Short mmCIF file of C-alpha atoms in Angstrom, two decimals:
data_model
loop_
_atom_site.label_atom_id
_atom_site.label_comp_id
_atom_site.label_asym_id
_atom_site.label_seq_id
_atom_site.Cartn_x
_atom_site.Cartn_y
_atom_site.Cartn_z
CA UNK S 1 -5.34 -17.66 -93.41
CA UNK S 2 -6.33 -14.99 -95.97
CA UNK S 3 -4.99 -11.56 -96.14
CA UNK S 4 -8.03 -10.21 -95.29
CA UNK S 5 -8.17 -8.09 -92.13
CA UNK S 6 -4.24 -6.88 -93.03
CA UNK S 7 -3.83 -3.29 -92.93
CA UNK S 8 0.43 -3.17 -92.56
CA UNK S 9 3.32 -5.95 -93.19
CA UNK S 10 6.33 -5.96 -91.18
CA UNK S 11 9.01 -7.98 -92.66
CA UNK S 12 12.19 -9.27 -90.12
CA UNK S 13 15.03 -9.94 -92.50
CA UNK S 14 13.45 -7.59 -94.66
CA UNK S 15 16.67 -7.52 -96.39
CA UNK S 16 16.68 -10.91 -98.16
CA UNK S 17 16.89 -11.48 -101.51
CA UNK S 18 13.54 -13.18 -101.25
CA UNK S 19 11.75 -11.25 -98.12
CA UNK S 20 12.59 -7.75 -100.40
CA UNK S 21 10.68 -9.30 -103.39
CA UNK S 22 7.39 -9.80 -101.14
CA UNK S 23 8.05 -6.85 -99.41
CA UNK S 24 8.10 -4.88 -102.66
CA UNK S 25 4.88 -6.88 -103.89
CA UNK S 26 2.93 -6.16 -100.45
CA UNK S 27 3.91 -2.12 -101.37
CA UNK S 28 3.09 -2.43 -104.66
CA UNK S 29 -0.83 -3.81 -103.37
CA UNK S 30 -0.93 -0.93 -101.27
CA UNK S 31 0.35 -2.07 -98.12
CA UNK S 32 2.37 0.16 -95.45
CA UNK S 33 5.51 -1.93 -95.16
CA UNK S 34 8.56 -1.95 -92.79
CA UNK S 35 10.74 -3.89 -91.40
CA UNK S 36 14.50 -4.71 -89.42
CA UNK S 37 17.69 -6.23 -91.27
CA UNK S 38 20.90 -6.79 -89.32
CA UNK S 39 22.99 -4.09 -91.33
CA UNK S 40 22.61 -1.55 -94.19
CA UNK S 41 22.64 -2.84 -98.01
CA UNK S 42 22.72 -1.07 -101.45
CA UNK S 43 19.06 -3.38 -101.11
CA UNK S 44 17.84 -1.82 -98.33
CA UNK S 45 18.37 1.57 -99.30
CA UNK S 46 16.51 0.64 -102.56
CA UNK S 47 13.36 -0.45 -100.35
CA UNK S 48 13.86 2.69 -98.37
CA UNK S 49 13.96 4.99 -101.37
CA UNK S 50 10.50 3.03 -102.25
CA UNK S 51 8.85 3.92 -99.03
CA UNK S 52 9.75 1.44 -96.81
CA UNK S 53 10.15 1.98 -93.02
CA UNK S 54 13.63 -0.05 -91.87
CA UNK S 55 15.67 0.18 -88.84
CA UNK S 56 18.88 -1.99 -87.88
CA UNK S 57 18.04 -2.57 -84.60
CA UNK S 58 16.96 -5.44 -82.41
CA UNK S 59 14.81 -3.50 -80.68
CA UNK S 60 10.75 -3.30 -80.26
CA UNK S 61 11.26 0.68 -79.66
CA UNK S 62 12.32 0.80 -83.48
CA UNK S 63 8.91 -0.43 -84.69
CA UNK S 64 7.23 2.76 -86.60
CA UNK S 65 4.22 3.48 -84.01
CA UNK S 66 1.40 2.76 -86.43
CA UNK S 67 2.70 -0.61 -86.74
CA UNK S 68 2.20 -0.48 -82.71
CA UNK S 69 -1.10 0.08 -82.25
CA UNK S 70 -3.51 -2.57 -83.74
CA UNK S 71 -1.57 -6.13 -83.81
CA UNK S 72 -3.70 -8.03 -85.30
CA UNK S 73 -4.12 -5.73 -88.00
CA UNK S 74 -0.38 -6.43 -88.75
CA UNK S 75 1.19 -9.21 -90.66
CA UNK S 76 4.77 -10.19 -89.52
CA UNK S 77 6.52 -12.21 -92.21
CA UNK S 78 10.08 -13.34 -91.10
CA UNK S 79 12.80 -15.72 -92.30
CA UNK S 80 14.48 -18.45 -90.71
CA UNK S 81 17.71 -16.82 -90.89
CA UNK S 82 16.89 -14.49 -88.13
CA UNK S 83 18.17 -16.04 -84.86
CA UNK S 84 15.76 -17.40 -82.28
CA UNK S 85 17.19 -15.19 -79.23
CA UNK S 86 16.04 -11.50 -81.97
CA UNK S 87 14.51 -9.18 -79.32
CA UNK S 88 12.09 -8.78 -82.24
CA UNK S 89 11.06 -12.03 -83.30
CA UNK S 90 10.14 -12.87 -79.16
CA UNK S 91 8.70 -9.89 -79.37
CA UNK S 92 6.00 -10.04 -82.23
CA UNK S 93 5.86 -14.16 -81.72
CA UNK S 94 4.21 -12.98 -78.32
CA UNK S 95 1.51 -10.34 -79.85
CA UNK S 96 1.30 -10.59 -83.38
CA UNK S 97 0.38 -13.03 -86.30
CA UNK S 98 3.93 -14.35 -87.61
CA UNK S 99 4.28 -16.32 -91.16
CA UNK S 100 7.11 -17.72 -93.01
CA UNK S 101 8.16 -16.02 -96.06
CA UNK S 102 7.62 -19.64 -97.68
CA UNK S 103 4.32 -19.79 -96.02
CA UNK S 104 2.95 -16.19 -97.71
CA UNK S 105 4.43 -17.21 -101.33
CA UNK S 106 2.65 -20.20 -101.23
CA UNK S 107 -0.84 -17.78 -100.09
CA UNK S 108 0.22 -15.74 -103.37
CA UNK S 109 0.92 -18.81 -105.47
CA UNK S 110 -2.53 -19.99 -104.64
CA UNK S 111 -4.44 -17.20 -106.02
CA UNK S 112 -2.53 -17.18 -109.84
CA UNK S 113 -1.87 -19.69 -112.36
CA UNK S 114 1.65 -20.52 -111.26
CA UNK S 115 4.94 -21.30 -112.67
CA UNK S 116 7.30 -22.51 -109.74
CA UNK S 117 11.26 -22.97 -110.48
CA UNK S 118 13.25 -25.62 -108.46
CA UNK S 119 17.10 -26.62 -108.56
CA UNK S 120 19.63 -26.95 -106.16
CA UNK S 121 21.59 -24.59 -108.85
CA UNK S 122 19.76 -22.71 -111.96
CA UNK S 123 16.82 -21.57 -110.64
CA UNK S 124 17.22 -18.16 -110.30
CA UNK S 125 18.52 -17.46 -113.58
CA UNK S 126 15.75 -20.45 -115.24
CA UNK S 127 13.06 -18.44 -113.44
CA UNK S 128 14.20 -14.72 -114.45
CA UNK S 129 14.22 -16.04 -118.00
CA UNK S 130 11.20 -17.79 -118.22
CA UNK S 131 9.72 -14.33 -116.72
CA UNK S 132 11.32 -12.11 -119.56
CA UNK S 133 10.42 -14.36 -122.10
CA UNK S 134 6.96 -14.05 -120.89
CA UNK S 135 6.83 -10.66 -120.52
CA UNK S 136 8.53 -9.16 -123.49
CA UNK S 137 5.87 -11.18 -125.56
CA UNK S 138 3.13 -9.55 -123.97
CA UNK S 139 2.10 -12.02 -121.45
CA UNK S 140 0.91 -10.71 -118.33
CA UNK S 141 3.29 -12.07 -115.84
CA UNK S 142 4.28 -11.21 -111.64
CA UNK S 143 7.84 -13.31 -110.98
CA UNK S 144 9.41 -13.20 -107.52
CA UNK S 145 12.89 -14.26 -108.24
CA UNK S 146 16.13 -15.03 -106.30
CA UNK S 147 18.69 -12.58 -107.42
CA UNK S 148 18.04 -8.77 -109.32
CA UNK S 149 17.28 -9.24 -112.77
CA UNK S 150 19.75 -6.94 -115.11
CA UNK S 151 16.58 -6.19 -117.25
CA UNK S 152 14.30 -4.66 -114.67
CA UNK S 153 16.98 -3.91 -111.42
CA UNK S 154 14.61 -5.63 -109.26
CA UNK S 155 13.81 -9.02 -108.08
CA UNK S 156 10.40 -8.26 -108.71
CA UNK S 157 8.67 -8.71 -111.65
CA UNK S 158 5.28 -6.69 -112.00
CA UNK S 159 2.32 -7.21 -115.07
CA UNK S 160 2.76 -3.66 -116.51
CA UNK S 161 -0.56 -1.45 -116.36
CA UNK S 162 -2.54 -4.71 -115.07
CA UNK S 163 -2.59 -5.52 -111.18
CA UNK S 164 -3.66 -8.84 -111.74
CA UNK S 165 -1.13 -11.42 -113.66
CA UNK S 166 -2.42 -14.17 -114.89
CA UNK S 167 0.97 -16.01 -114.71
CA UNK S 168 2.83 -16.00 -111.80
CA UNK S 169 6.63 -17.33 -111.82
CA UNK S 170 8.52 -18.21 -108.34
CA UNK S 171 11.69 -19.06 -107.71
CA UNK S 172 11.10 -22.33 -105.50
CA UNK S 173 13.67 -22.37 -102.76
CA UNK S 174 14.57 -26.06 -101.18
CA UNK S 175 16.11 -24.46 -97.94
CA UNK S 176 13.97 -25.52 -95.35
CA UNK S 177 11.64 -27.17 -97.28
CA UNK S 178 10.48 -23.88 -98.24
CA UNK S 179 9.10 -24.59 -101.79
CA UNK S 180 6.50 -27.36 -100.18
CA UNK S 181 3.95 -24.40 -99.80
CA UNK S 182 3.83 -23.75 -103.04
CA UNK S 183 0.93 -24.12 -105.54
CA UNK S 184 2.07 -24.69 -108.60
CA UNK S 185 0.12 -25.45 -111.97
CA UNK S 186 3.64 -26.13 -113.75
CA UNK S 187 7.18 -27.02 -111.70
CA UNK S 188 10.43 -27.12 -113.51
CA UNK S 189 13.60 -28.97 -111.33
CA UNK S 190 16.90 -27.59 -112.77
CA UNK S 191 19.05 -30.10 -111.02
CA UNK S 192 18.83 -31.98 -107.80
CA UNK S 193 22.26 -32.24 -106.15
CA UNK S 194 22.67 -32.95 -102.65
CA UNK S 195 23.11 -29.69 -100.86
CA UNK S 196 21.73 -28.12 -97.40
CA UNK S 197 22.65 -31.39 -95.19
CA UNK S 198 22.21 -29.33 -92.70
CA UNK S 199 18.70 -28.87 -93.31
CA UNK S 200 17.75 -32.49 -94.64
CA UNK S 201 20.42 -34.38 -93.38
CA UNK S 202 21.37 -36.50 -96.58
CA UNK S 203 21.03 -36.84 -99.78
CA UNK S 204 17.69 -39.58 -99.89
CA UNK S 205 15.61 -37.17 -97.64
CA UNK S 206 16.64 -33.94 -100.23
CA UNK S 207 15.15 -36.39 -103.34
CA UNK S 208 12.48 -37.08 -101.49
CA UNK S 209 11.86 -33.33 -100.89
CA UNK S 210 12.12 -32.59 -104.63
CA UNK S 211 9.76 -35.51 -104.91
CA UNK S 212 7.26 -34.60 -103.13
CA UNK S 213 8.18 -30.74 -104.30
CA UNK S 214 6.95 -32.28 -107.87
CA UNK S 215 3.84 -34.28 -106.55
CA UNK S 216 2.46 -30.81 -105.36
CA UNK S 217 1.57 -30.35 -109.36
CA UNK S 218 -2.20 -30.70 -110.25
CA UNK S 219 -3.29 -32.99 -112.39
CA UNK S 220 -3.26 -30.54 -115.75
CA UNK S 221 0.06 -29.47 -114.97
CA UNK S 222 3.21 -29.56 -116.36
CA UNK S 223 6.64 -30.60 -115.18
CA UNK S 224 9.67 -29.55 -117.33
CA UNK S 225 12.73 -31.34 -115.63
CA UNK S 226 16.72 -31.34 -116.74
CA UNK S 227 18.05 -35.53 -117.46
CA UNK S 228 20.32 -35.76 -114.54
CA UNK S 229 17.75 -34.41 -112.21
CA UNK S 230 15.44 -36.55 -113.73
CA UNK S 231 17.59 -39.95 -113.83
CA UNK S 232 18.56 -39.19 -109.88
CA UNK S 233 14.85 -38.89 -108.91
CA UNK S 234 13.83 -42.08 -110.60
CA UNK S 235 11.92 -41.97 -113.76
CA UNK S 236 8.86 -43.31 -112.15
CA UNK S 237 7.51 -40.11 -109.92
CA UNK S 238 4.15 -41.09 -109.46
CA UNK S 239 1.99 -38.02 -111.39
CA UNK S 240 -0.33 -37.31 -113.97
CA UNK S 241 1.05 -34.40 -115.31
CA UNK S 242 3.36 -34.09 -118.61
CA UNK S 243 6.61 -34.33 -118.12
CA UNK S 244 9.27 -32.29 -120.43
CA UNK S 245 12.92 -34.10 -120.51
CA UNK S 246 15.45 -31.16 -121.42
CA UNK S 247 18.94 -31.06 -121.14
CA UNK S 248 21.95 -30.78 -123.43
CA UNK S 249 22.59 -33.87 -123.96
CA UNK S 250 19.01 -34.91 -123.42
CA UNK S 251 17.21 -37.27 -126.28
CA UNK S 252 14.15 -34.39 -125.47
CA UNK S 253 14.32 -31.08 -125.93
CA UNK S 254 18.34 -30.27 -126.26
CA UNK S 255 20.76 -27.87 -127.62
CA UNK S 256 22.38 -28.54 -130.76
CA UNK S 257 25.84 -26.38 -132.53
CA UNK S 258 26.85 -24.57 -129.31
CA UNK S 259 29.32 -21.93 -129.96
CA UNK S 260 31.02 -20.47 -126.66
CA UNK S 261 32.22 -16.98 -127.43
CA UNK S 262 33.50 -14.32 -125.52
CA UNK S 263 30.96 -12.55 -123.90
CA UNK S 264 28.05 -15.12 -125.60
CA UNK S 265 27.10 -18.67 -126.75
CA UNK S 266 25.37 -19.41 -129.61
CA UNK S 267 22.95 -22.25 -130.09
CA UNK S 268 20.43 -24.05 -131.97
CA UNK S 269 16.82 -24.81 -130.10
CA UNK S 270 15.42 -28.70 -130.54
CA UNK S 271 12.14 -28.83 -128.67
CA UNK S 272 9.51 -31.31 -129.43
CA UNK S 273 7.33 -28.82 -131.39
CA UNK S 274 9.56 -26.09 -132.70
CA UNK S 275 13.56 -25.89 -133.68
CA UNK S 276 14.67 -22.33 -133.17
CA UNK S 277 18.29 -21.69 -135.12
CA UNK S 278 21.23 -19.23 -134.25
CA UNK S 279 19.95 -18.26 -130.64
CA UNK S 280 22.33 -15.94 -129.04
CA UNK S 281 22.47 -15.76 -125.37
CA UNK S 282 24.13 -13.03 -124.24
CA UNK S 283 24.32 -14.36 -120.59
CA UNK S 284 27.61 -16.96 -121.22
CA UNK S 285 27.86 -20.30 -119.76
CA UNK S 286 26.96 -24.29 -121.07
CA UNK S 287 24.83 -24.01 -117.52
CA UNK S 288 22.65 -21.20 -118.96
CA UNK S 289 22.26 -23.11 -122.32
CA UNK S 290 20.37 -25.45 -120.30
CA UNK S 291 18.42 -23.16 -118.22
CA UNK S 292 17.05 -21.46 -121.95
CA UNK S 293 16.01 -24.66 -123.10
CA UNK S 294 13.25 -24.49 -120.05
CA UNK S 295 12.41 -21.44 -120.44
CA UNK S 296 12.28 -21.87 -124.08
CA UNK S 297 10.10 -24.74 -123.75
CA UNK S 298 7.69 -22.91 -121.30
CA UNK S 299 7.54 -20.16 -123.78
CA UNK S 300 6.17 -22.22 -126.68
CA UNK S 301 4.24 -23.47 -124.55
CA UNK S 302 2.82 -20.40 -123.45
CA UNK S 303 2.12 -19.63 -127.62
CA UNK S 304 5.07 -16.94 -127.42
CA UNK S 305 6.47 -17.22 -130.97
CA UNK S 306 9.52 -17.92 -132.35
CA UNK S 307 10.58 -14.79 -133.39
CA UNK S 308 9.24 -13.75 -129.86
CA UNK S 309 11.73 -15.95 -128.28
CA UNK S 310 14.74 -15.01 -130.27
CA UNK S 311 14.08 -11.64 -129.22
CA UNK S 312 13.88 -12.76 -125.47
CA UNK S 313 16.78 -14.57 -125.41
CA UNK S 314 18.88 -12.30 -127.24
CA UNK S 315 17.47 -9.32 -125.07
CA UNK S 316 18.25 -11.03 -121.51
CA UNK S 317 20.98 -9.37 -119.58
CA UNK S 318 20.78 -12.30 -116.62
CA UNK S 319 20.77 -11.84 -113.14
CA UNK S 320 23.25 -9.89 -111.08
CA UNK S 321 26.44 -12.20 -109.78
CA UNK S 322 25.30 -15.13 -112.06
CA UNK S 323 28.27 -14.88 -114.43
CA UNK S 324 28.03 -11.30 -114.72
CA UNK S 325 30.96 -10.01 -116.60
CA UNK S 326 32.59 -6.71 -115.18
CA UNK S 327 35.36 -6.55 -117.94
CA UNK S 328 35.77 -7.95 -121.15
CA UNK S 329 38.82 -6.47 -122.48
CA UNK S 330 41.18 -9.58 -123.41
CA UNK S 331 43.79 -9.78 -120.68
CA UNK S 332 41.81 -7.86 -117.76
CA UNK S 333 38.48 -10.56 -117.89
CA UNK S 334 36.88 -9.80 -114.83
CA UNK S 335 33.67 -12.22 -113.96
CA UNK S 336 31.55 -12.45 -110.70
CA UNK S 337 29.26 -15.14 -109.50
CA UNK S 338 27.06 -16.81 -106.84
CA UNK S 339 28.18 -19.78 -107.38
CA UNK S 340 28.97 -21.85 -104.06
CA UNK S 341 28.41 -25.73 -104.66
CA UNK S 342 30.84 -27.74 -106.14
CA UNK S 343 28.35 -28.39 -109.20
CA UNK S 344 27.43 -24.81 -109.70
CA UNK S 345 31.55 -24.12 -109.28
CA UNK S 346 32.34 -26.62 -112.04
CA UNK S 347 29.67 -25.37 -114.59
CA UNK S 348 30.88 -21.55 -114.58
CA UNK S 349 34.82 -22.28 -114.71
CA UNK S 350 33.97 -25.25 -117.67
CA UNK S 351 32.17 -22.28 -119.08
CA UNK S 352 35.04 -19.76 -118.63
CA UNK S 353 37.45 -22.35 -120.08
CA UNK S 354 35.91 -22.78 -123.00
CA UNK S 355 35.37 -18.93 -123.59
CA UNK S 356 39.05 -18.04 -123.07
CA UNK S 357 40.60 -21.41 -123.34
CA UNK S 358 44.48 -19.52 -123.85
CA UNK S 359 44.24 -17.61 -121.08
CA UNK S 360 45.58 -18.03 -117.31
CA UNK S 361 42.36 -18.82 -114.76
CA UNK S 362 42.22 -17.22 -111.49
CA UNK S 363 39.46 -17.50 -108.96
CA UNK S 364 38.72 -16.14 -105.74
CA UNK S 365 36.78 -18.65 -103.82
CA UNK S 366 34.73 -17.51 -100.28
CA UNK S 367 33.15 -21.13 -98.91
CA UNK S 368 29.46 -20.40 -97.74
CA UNK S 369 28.53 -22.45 -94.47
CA UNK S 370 31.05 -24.74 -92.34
CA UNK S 371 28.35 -27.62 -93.00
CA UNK S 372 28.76 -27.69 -96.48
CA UNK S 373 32.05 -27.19 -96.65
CA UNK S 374 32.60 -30.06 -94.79
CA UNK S 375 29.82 -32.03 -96.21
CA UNK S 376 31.09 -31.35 -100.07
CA UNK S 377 35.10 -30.91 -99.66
CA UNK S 378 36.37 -33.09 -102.01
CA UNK S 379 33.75 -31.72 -104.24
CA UNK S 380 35.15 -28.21 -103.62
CA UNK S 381 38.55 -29.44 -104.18
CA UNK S 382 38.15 -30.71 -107.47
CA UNK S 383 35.59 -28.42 -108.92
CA UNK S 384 38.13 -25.77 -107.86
CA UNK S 385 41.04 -27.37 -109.76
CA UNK S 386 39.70 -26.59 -112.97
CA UNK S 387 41.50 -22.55 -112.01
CA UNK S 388 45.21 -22.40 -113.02
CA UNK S 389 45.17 -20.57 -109.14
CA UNK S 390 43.02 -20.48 -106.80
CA UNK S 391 42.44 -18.03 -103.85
CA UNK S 392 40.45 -18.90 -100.91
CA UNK S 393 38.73 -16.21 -98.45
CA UNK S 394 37.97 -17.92 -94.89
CA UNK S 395 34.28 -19.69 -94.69
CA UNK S 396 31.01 -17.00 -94.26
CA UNK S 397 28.95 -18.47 -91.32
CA UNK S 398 25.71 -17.49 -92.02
CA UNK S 399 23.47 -18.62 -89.46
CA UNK S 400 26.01 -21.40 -88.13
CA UNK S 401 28.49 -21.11 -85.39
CA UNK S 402 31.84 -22.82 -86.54
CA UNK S 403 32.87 -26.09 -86.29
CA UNK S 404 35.86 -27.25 -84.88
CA UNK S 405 38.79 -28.51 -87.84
CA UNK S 406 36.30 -27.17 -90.68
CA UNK S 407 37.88 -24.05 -92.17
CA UNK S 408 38.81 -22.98 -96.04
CA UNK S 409 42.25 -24.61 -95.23
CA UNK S 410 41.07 -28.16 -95.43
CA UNK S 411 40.16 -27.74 -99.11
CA UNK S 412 43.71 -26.65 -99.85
CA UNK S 413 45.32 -30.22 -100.23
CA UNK S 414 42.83 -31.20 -102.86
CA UNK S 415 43.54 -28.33 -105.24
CA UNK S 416 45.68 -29.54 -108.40
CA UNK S 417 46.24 -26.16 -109.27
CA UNK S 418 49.59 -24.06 -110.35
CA UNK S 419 49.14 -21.93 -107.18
CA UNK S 420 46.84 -22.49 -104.39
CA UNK S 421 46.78 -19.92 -101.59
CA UNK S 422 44.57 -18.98 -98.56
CA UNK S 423 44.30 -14.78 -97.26
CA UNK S 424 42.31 -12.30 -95.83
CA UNK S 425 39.09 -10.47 -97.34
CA UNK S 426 41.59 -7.33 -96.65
CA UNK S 427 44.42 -8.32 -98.63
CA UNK S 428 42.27 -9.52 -101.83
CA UNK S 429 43.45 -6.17 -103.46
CA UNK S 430 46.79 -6.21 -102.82
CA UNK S 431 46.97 -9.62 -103.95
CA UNK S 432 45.35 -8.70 -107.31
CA UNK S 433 47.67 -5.92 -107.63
CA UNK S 434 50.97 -7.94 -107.54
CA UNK S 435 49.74 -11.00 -109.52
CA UNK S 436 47.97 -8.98 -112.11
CA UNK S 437 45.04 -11.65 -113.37
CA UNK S 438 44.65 -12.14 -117.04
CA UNK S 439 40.61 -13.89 -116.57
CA UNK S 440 39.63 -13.09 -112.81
CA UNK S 441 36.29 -15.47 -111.44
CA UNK S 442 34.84 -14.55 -108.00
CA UNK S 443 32.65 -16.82 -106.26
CA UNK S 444 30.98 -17.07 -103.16
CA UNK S 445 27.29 -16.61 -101.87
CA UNK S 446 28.69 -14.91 -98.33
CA UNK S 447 29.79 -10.99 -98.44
CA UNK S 448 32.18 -11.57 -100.82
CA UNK S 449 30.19 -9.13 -102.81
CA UNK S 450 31.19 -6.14 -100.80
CA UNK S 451 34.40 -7.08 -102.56
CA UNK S 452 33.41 -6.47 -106.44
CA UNK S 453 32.73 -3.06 -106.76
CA UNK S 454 36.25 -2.54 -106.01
CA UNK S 455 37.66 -5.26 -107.93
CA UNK S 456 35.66 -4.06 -111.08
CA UNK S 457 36.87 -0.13 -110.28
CA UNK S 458 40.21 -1.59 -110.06
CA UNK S 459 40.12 -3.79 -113.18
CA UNK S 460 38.71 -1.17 -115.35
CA UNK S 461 41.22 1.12 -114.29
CA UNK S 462 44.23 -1.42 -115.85
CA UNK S 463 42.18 -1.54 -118.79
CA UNK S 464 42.34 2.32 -119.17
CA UNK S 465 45.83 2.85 -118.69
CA UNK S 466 46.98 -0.22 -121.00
CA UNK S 467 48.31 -2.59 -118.41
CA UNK S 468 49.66 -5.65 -119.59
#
């Protein structure tokens, strides 16, 4: 299929982090767009302010008439994550043309020299920088990225004046084998932990997803892949392409005199052409060292030049909730991220350690899916030891129904922390408000967001009137 004969594109879900980028891109070409979401988002209202037709109901009667009248002039892109009983999706599977959002990024990728991130944890901040390093040397680059970029509020990256981009970078998503329909000319695999059991049932079949992820590279291309990833895939992956070892402790392109400061780490870039001194990212974390030394490498690559890429990386404000710091005042540290694997967990507290290492730790933890938090409890447990307390928020569904004996309790016995506690969503302020946090971390890919504009209001507010 081509996307000729498509006049309009209806998105279902068209509230996803992923689903909004494409929708955005479709608008951009010129499309009509509109589309259902299950409830109202500071996202949504973005698209809408763009032009975008959306309604919250499961209902055909809330499809915009135009979108009515010639079906097969319409393309329907939906997402997994709507349920199979949606009024809507029964609806359009009966009289219109229906694609996976995976299926029309991989139509896109097709079309454009492509750059495709994949990582059970990294990719969406590896992708957004590899995207702003490209683009603030010049390089005409489209990115369709997992998370709103801090630089350009969108998680859509457009080529400026130009239309056409000759670069194209992608976040490549594992869920449901979604990245397999990509095209890409270069791949980079930021880690490959076993995650989404649900989905691929253990950990061989996710390795051999990322395997055959990597085998979708053409012969020219390039794959740029982090040690550990590399060592649990097997050395031997059966292409032609180059491959790019990176990592921090990596005996290819590494990091050398890292310097975690408050607020940034500082770092030395040893690639196997160039060595770039005194980077500073402003985007903290050991985790995000390693995700610059891929983008870094793609950049050089790419002939962006050195003094090119210590703009970039000094320029990069990251990606919203990927260790995005709310407060920095010393005693009132407020940070917020996605993280919700017990990898991704133990790479942002390590991080926040070593940037406040006198200070007391606390972090809010909501558990994303009853699968993996069964599947990875121990993990959980331990990862979330490294807090000197730790809060837990009950378990976000998602699309799952709950599981009997599987709740954020179960995790509590593992915690070696000084205090350990479980509550409510509604009594996360109050809580804050008698145990006054000196470095506050809040984690969690469910609606645990809805929580940090008030945490932030709250925490700035201490720092104005001098709290201790």
């Amino acid at each position: 299929m081509t996307f000729k004969g498509i006049n309009k594109v209806y998105f279902l879900g068209i509230g996803g982090i992923g689903m909004s980028a494409l929708a955005r891109w479709f608008r951009h070409e010129g499309y009509p767009v509109a589309g259902y979401d299950k409830t109202p988002s500071p996202l949504t209202e973005e698209l809408e302010k763009e032009g975008m037709l959306i309604s919250f109901t499961d209902s055909a009667a809330d499809i915009p008439f135009e979108f009515t009248t010639n079906p097969d002039e319409v393309l329907v892109v939906w997402t997994p994550a709507i349920p199979k009983d949606s009024v809507l999706l029964n609806f359009f599977q009966a009289h219109y043309q229906l694609k996976k959002r995976s299926e029309v990024l991989g139509m896109i990728t097709k079309d454009f020299y492509t750059i495709a991130v994949a990582g059970t944890h990294g990719k969406t901040s590896t992708s957004s920088l590899v995207a702003h390093l490209l683009k603030s040397a010049g390089k005409p680059v489209a990115a369709f990225l997992g998370g709103i970029t801090q630089n350009y509020n969108s998680n859509l990256i457009l080529p400026g004046k130009s239309k056409e981009a000759t670069l194209v970078v992608v976040e490549a998503d594992e869920f449901d084998r979604s990245f397999l329909r990509l095209h890409p000319n270069e791949a980079v695999v930021t880690s490959a932990d076993p995650d989404h059991l649900d989905i691929y049932g253990d950990e061989a079949t996710i390795l051999n997803g990322f395997r055959d992820f990597i085998k979708l590279l053409d012969r020219k291309g390039k794959l740029y892949i982090q040690t550990h990833a590399w060592y649990r895939l097997g050395e031997n992956l059966g292409i032609s392409a180059g491959i790019r070892e990176y990592g921090l402790r990596s005996s290819g392109i590494h990091a050398e005199n890292i310097i975690a400061k408050p607020g940034i780490f500082l770092f030395d870039y040893i690639g196997t052409k160039v060595q770039i001194k005194g980077l500073e990212l402003h985007i903290p974390g050991f985790h995000n060292v390693e995700n610059a030394l891929a983008a870094i490498a793609i950049a050089v690559d790419h002939g962006v030049t050195e003094d090119q890429i210590r703009t970039g990386i000094k320029s990069f404000r990251g990606v919203k909730r990927r260790f995005e710091i709310h407060s920095s005042v010393p005693g009132h540290i407020y940070i917020d991220d996605y993280a919700h694997h017990p990898e991704e967990i133990k790479a942002c507290l390590s991080s926040v350690r070593a940037m406040y290492p006198a200070s007391r730790l606390t972090v809010i933890f909501q558990p994303h899916l009853f699968t993996r938090t069964r599947d990875f409890a121990p993990g959980f447990s331990e990862s979330l030891s490294l807090a000197d307390e730790v809060v837990l928020l009950d378990i976000y569904p998602a699309r799952e129904l709950p599981i009997e004996g599987v709740t954020s309790s179960m995790l509590l016995e593992g915690i070696h922390a000084d205090k350990k506690t479980l509550i409510s969503k509604a009594q996360v302020m109050d809580y804050l408000k008698e145990s006054q946090p000196q470095v506050l971390v809040t984690m969690g890919a469910g609606d645990i967001d809805r929580l940090v504009p008030g945490i932030a209001a709250w925490t700035n507010s201490r720092t104005k009137s001098g709290e201790a």
